[in-house]
PDB file of C-alpha atoms in Angstrom:
ATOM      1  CA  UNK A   1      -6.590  -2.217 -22.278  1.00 74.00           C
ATOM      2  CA  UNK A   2      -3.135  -1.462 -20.534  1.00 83.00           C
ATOM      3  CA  UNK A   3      -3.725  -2.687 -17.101  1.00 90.00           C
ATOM      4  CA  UNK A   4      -0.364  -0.923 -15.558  1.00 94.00           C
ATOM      5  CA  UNK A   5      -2.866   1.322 -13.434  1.00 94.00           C
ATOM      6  CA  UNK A   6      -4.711  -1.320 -12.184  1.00 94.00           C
ATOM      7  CA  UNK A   7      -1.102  -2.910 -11.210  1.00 95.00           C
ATOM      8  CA  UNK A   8       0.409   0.447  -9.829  1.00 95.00           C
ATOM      9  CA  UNK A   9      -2.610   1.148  -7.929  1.00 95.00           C
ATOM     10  CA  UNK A  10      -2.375  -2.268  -5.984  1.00 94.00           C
ATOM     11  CA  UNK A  11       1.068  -1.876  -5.280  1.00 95.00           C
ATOM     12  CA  UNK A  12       0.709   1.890  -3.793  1.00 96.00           C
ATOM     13  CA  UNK A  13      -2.150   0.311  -2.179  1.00 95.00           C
ATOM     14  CA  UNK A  14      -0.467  -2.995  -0.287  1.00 95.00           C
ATOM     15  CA  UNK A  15       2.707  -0.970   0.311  1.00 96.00           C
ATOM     16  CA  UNK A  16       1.051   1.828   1.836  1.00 96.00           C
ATOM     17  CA  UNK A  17      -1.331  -0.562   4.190  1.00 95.00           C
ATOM     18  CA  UNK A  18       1.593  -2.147   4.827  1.00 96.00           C
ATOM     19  CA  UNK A  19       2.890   0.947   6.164  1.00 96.00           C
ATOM     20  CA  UNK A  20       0.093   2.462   8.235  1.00 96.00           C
ATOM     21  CA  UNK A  21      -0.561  -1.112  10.104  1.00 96.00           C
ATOM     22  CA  UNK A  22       2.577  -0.719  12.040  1.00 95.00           C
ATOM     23  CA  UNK A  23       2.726   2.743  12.081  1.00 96.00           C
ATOM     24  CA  UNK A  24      -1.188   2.976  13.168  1.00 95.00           C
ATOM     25  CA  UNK A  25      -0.787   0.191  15.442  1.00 95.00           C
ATOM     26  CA  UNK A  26       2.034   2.131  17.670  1.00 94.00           C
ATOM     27  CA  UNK A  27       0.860   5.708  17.689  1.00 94.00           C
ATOM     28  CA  UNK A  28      -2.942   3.451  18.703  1.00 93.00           C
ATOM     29  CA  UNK A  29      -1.019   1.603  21.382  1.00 91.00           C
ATOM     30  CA  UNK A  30       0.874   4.532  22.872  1.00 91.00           C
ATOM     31  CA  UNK A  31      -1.495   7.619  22.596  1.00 90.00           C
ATOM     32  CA  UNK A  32      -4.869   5.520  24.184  1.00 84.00           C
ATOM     33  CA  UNK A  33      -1.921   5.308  27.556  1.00 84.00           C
ATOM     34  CA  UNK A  34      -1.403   9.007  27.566  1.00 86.00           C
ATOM     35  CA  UNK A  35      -3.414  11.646  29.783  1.00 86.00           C
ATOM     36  CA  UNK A  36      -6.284  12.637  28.797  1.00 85.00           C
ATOM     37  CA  UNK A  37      -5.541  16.460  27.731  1.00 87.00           C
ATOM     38  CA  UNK A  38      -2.486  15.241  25.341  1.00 89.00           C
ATOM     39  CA  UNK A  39      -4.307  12.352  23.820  1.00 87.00           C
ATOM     40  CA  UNK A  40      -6.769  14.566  22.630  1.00 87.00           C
ATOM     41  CA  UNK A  41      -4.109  17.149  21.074  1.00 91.00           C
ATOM     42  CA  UNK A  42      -2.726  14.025  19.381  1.00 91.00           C
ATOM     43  CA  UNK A  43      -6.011  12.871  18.170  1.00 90.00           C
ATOM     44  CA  UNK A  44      -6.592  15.767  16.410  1.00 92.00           C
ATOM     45  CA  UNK A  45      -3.160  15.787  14.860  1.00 92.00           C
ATOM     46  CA  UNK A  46      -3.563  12.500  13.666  1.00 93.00           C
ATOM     47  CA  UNK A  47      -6.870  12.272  12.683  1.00 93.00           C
ATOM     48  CA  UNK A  48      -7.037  15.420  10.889  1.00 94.00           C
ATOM     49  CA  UNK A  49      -5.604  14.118   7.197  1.00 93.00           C
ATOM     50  CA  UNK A  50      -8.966  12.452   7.454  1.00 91.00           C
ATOM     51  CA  UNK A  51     -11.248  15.828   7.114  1.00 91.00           C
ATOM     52  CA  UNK A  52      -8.820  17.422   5.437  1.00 93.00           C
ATOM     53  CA  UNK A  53      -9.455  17.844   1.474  1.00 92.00           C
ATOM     54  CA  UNK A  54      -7.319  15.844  -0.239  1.00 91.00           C
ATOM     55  CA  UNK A  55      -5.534  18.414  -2.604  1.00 92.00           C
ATOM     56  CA  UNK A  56      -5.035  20.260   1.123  1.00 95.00           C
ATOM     57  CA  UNK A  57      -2.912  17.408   2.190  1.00 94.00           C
ATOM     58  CA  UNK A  58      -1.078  17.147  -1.331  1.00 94.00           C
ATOM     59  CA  UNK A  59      -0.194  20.324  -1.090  1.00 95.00           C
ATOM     60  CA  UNK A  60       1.647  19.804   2.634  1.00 95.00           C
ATOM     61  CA  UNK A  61       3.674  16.955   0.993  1.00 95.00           C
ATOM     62  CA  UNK A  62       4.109  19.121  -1.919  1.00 94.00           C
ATOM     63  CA  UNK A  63       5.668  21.565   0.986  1.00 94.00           C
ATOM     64  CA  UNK A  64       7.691  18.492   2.052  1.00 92.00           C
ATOM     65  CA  UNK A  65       8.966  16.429  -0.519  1.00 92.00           C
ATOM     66  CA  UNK A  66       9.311  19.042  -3.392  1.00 91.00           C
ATOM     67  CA  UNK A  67      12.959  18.948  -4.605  1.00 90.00           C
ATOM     68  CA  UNK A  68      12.988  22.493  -3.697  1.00 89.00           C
ATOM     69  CA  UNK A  69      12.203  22.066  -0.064  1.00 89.00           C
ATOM     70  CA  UNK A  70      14.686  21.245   2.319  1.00 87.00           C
ATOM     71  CA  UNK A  71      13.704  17.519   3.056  1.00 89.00           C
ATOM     72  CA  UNK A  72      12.803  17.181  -1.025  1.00 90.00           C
ATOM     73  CA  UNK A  73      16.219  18.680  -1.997  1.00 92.00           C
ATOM     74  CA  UNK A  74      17.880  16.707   1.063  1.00 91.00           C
ATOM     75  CA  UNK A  75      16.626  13.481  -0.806  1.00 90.00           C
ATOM     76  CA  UNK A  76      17.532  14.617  -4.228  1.00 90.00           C
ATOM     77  CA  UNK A  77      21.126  15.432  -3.594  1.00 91.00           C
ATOM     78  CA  UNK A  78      22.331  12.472  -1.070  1.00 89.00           C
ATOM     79  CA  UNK A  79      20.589   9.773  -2.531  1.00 88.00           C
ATOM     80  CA  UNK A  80      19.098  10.863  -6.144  1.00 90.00           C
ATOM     81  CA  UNK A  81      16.082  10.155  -5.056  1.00 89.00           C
ATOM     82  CA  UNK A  82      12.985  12.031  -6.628  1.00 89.00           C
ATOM     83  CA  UNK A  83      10.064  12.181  -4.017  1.00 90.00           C
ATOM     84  CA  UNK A  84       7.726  13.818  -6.068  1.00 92.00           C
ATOM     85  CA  UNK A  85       6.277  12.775  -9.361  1.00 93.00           C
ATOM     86  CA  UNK A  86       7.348   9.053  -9.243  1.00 94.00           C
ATOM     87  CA  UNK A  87       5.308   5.884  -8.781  1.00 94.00           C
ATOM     88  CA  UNK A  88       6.906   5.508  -5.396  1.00 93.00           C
ATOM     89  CA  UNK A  89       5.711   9.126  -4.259  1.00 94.00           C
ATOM     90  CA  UNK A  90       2.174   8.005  -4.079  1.00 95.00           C
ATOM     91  CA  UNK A  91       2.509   5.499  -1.003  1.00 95.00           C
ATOM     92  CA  UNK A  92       3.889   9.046   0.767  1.00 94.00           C
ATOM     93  CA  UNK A  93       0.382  10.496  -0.111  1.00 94.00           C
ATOM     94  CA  UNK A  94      -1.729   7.394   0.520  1.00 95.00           C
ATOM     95  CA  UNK A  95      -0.167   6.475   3.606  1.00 96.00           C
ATOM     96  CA  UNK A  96      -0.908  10.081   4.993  1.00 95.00           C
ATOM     97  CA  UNK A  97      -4.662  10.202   3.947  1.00 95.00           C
ATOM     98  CA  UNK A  98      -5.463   5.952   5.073  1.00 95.00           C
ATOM     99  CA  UNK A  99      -3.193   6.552   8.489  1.00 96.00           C
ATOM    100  CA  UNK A 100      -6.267   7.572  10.678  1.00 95.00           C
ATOM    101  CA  UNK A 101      -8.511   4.912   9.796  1.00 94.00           C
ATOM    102  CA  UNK A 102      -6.245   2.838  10.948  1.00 95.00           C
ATOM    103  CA  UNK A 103      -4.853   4.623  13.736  1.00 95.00           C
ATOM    104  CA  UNK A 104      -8.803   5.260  14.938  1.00 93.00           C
ATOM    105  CA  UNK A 105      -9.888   1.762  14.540  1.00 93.00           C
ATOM    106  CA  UNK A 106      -6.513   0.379  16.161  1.00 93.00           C
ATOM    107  CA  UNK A 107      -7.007   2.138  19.105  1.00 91.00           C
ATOM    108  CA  UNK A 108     -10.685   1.856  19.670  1.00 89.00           C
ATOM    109  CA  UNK A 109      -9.753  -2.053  19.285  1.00 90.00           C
ATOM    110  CA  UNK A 110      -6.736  -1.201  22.322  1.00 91.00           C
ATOM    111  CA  UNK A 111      -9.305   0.466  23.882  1.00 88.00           C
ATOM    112  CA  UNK A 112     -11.913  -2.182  24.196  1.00 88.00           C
ATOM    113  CA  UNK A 113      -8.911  -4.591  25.281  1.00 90.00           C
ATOM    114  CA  UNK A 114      -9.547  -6.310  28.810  1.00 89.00           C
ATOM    115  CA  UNK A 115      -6.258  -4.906  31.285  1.00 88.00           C
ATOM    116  CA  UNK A 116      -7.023  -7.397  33.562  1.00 91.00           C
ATOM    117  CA  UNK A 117      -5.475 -10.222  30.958  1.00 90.00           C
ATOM    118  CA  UNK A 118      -2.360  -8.279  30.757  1.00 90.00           C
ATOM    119  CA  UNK A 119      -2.142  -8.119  34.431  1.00 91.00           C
ATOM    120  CA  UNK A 120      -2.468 -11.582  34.978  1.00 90.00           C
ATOM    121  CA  UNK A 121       0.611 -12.292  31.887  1.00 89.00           C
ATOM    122  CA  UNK A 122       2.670  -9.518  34.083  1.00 90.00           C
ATOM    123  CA  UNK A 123       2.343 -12.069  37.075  1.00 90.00           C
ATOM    124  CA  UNK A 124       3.139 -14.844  35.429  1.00 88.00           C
ATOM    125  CA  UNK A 125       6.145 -13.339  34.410  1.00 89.00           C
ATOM    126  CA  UNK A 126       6.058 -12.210  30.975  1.00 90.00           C
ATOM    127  CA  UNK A 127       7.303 -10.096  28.856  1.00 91.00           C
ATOM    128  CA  UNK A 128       5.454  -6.396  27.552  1.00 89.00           C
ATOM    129  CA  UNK A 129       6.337  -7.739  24.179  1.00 90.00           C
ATOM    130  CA  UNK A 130       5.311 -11.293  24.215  1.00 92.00           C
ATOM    131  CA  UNK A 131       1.894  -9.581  26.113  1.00 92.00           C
ATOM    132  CA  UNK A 132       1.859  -7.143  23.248  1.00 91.00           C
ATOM    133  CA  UNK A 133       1.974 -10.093  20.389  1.00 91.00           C
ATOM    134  CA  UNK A 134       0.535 -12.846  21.955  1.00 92.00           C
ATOM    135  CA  UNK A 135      -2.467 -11.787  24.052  1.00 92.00           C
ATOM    136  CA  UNK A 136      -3.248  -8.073  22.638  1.00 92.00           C
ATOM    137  CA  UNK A 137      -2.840  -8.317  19.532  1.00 92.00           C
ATOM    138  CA  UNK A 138      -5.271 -11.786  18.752  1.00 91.00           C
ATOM    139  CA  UNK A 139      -7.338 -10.267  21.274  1.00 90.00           C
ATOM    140  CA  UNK A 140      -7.956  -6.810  19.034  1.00 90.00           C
ATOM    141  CA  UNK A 141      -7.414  -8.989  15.808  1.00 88.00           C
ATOM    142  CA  UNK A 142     -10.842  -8.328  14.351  1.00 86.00           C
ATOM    143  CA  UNK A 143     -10.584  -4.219  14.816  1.00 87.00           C
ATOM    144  CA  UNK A 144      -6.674  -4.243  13.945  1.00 91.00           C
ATOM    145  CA  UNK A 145      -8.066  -6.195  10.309  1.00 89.00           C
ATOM    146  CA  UNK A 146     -10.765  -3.990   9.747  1.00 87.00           C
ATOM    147  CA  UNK A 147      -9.023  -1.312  10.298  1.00 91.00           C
ATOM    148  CA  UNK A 148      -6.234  -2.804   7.618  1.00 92.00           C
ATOM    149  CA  UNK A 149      -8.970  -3.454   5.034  1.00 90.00           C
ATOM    150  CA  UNK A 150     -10.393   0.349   5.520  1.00 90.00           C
ATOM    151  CA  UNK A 151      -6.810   1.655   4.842  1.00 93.00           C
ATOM    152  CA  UNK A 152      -6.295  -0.931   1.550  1.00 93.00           C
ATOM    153  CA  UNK A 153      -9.486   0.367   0.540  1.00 90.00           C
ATOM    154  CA  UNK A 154      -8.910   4.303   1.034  1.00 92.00           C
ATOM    155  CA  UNK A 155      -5.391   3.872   0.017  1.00 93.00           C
ATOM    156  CA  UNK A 156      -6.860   1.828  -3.406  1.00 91.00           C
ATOM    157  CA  UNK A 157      -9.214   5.001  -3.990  1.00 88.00           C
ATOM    158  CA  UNK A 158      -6.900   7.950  -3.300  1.00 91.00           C
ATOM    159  CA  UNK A 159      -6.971  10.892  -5.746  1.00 93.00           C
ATOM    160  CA  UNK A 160      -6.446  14.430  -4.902  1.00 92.00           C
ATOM    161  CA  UNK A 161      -3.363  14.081  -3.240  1.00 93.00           C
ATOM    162  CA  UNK A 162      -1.608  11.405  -5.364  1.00 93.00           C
ATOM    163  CA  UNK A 163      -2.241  13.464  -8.330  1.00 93.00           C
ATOM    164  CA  UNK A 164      -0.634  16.333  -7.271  1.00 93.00           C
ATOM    165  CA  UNK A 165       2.826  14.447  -5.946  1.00 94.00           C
ATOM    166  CA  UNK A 166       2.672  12.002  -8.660  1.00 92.00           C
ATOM    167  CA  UNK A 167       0.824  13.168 -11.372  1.00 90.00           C
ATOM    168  CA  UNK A 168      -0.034  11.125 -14.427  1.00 93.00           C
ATOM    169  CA  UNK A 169       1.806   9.686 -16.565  1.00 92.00           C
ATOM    170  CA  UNK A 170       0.780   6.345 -18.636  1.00 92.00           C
ATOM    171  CA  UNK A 171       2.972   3.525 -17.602  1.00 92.00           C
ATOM    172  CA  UNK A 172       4.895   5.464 -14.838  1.00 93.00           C
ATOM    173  CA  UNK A 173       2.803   6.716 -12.113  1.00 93.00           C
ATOM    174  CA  UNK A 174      -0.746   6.121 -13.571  1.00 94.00           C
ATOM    175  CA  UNK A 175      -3.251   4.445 -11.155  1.00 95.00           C
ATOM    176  CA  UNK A 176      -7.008   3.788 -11.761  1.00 94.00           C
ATOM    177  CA  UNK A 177      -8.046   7.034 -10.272  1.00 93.00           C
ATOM    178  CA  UNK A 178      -6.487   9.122 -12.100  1.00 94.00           C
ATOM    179  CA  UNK A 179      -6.627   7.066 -15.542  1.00 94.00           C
ATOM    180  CA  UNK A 180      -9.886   7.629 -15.154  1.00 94.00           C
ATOM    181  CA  UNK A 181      -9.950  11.344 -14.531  1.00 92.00           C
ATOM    182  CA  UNK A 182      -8.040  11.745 -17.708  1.00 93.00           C
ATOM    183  CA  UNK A 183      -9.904   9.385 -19.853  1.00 93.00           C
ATOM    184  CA  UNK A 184     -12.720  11.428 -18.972  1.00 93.00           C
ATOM    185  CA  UNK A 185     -11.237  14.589 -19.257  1.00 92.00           C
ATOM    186  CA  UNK A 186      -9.847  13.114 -23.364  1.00 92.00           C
ATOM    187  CA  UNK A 187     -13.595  12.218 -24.066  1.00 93.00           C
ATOM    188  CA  UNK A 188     -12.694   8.358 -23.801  1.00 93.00           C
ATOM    189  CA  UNK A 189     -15.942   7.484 -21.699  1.00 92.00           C
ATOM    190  CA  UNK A 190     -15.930   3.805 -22.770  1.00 93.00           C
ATOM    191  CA  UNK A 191     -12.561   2.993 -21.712  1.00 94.00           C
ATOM    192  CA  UNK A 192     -13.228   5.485 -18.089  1.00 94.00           C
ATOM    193  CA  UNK A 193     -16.082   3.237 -17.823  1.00 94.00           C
ATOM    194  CA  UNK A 194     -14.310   0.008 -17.863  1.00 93.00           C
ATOM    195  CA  UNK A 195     -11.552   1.247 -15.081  1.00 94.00           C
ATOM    196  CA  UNK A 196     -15.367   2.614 -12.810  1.00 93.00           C
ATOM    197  CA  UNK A 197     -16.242  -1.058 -13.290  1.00 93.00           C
ATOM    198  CA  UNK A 198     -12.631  -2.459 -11.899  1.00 92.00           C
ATOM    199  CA  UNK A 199     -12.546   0.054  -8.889  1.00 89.00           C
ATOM    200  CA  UNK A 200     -16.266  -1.106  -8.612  1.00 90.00           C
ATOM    201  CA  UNK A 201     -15.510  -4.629  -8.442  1.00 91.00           C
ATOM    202  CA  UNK A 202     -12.339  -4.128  -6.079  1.00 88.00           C
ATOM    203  CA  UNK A 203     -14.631  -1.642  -3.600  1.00 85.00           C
ATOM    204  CA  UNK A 204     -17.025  -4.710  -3.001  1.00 88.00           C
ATOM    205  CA  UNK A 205     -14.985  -7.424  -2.511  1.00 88.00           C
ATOM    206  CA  UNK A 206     -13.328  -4.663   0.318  1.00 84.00           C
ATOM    207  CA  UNK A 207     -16.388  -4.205   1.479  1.00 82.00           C
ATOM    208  CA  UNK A 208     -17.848  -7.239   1.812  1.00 86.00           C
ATOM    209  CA  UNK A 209     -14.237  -8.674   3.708  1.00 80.00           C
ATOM    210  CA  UNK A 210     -15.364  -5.590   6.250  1.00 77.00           C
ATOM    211  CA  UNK A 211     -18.578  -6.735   6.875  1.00 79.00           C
ATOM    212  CA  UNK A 212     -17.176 -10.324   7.328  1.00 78.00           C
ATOM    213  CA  UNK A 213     -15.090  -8.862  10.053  1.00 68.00           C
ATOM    214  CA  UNK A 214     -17.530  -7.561  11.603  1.00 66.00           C
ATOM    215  CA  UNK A 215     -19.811 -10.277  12.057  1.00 66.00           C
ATOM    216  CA  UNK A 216     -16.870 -12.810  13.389  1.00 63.00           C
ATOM    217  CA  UNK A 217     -16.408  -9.467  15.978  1.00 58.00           C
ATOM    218  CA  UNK A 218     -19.974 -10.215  17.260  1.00 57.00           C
TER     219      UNK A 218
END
């Protein structure tokens, strides 16, 4: 059993979380302090890759990063850098489709966030950044990790849109997803079963860190 998808699929994975908690984290902070009418506009902007099939959102990065398209060809030319149907071109798609949950859990977490304790750091002299790092954020800590465990765990899963700007290919860009698709798809339904049983095992341990979360949040 070659276990590079189970490797490649971590590593998209813990990149791409590693990603959308900083990114998530700043579009949460900033957007819950705009007006009402823009955060809204920006809510649906960011939230959308979430109800959005995921071959629709492969093809906008398709639109993107093809070494055809402007940005793709940009890439290709300055840097020889291919950023479409490489290992590395999956953390673009997983990033994109596991950016909301952690964008919407973020910011419900900012949300829920008592003003007054900033306030009083803001009288005492201190810094928005050391307020930011050191009250905020280990105030929120329980939403800002569940929301990082929910994007692990979508990014872990992802499908439609990593197979159409990576693709497969054994030992280059294959993760369990779509190993399994095509171990299906060549009539190998022992071997598909054995990568159902990893993702399995991997989905409850996720799982089962969220609801651990969640019960230290109560």
């Amino acid at each position: 059993m070659d276990f590079f998808p189970l490797y490649n699929s971590l590593r998209i994975a813990l990149l791409s979380s590693l990603l959308v908690f900083f990114l998530g984290i700043f579009a949460a902070y900033y957007v819950a302090k705009l007006p009402r009418l823009l955060k809204g506009f920006l809510d649906v902007a960011l939230t959308l890759p979430l109800v959005l099939p995921p071959t629709v959102v492969g093809y906008f990065l398709l639109l993107l990063l093809g070494p055809k398209r402007p940005f793709g060809a940009w890439m290709l030319s300055q840097f020889q850098i291919r950023m479409v149907m490489t290992w590395y071109a999956a953390i673009f798609s997983s990033s994109v489709v596991a950016f909301p949950l952690m964008y919407r859990t973020a910011r419900g977490a900012f949300e829920s966030f008592d003003e007054n304790l900033a306030y009083a750091g803001k009288t005492l002299g201190l810094s928005n950044m050391y307020i930011f790092w050191c009250i905020r954020m280990p105030a929120c800590r329980q939403g800002i990790l569940a929301g990082t465990v929910l994007a692990f765990a979508r990014a872990l899963g992802e499908y439609g849109a990593t197979s159409m700007v990576c693709g497969y290919t054994p030992g280059r860009t294959a993760t369990i997803s779509t190993t399994v698709y095509q171990l299906w798809r060549t009539n190998n339904d022992a071997l598909a079963f054995r990568w159902v049983l990893v993702n399995l095992a991997i989905s409850a341990v996720v799982l089962l860190a969220i609801n651990l979360l969640e019960k230290k949040r109560r």
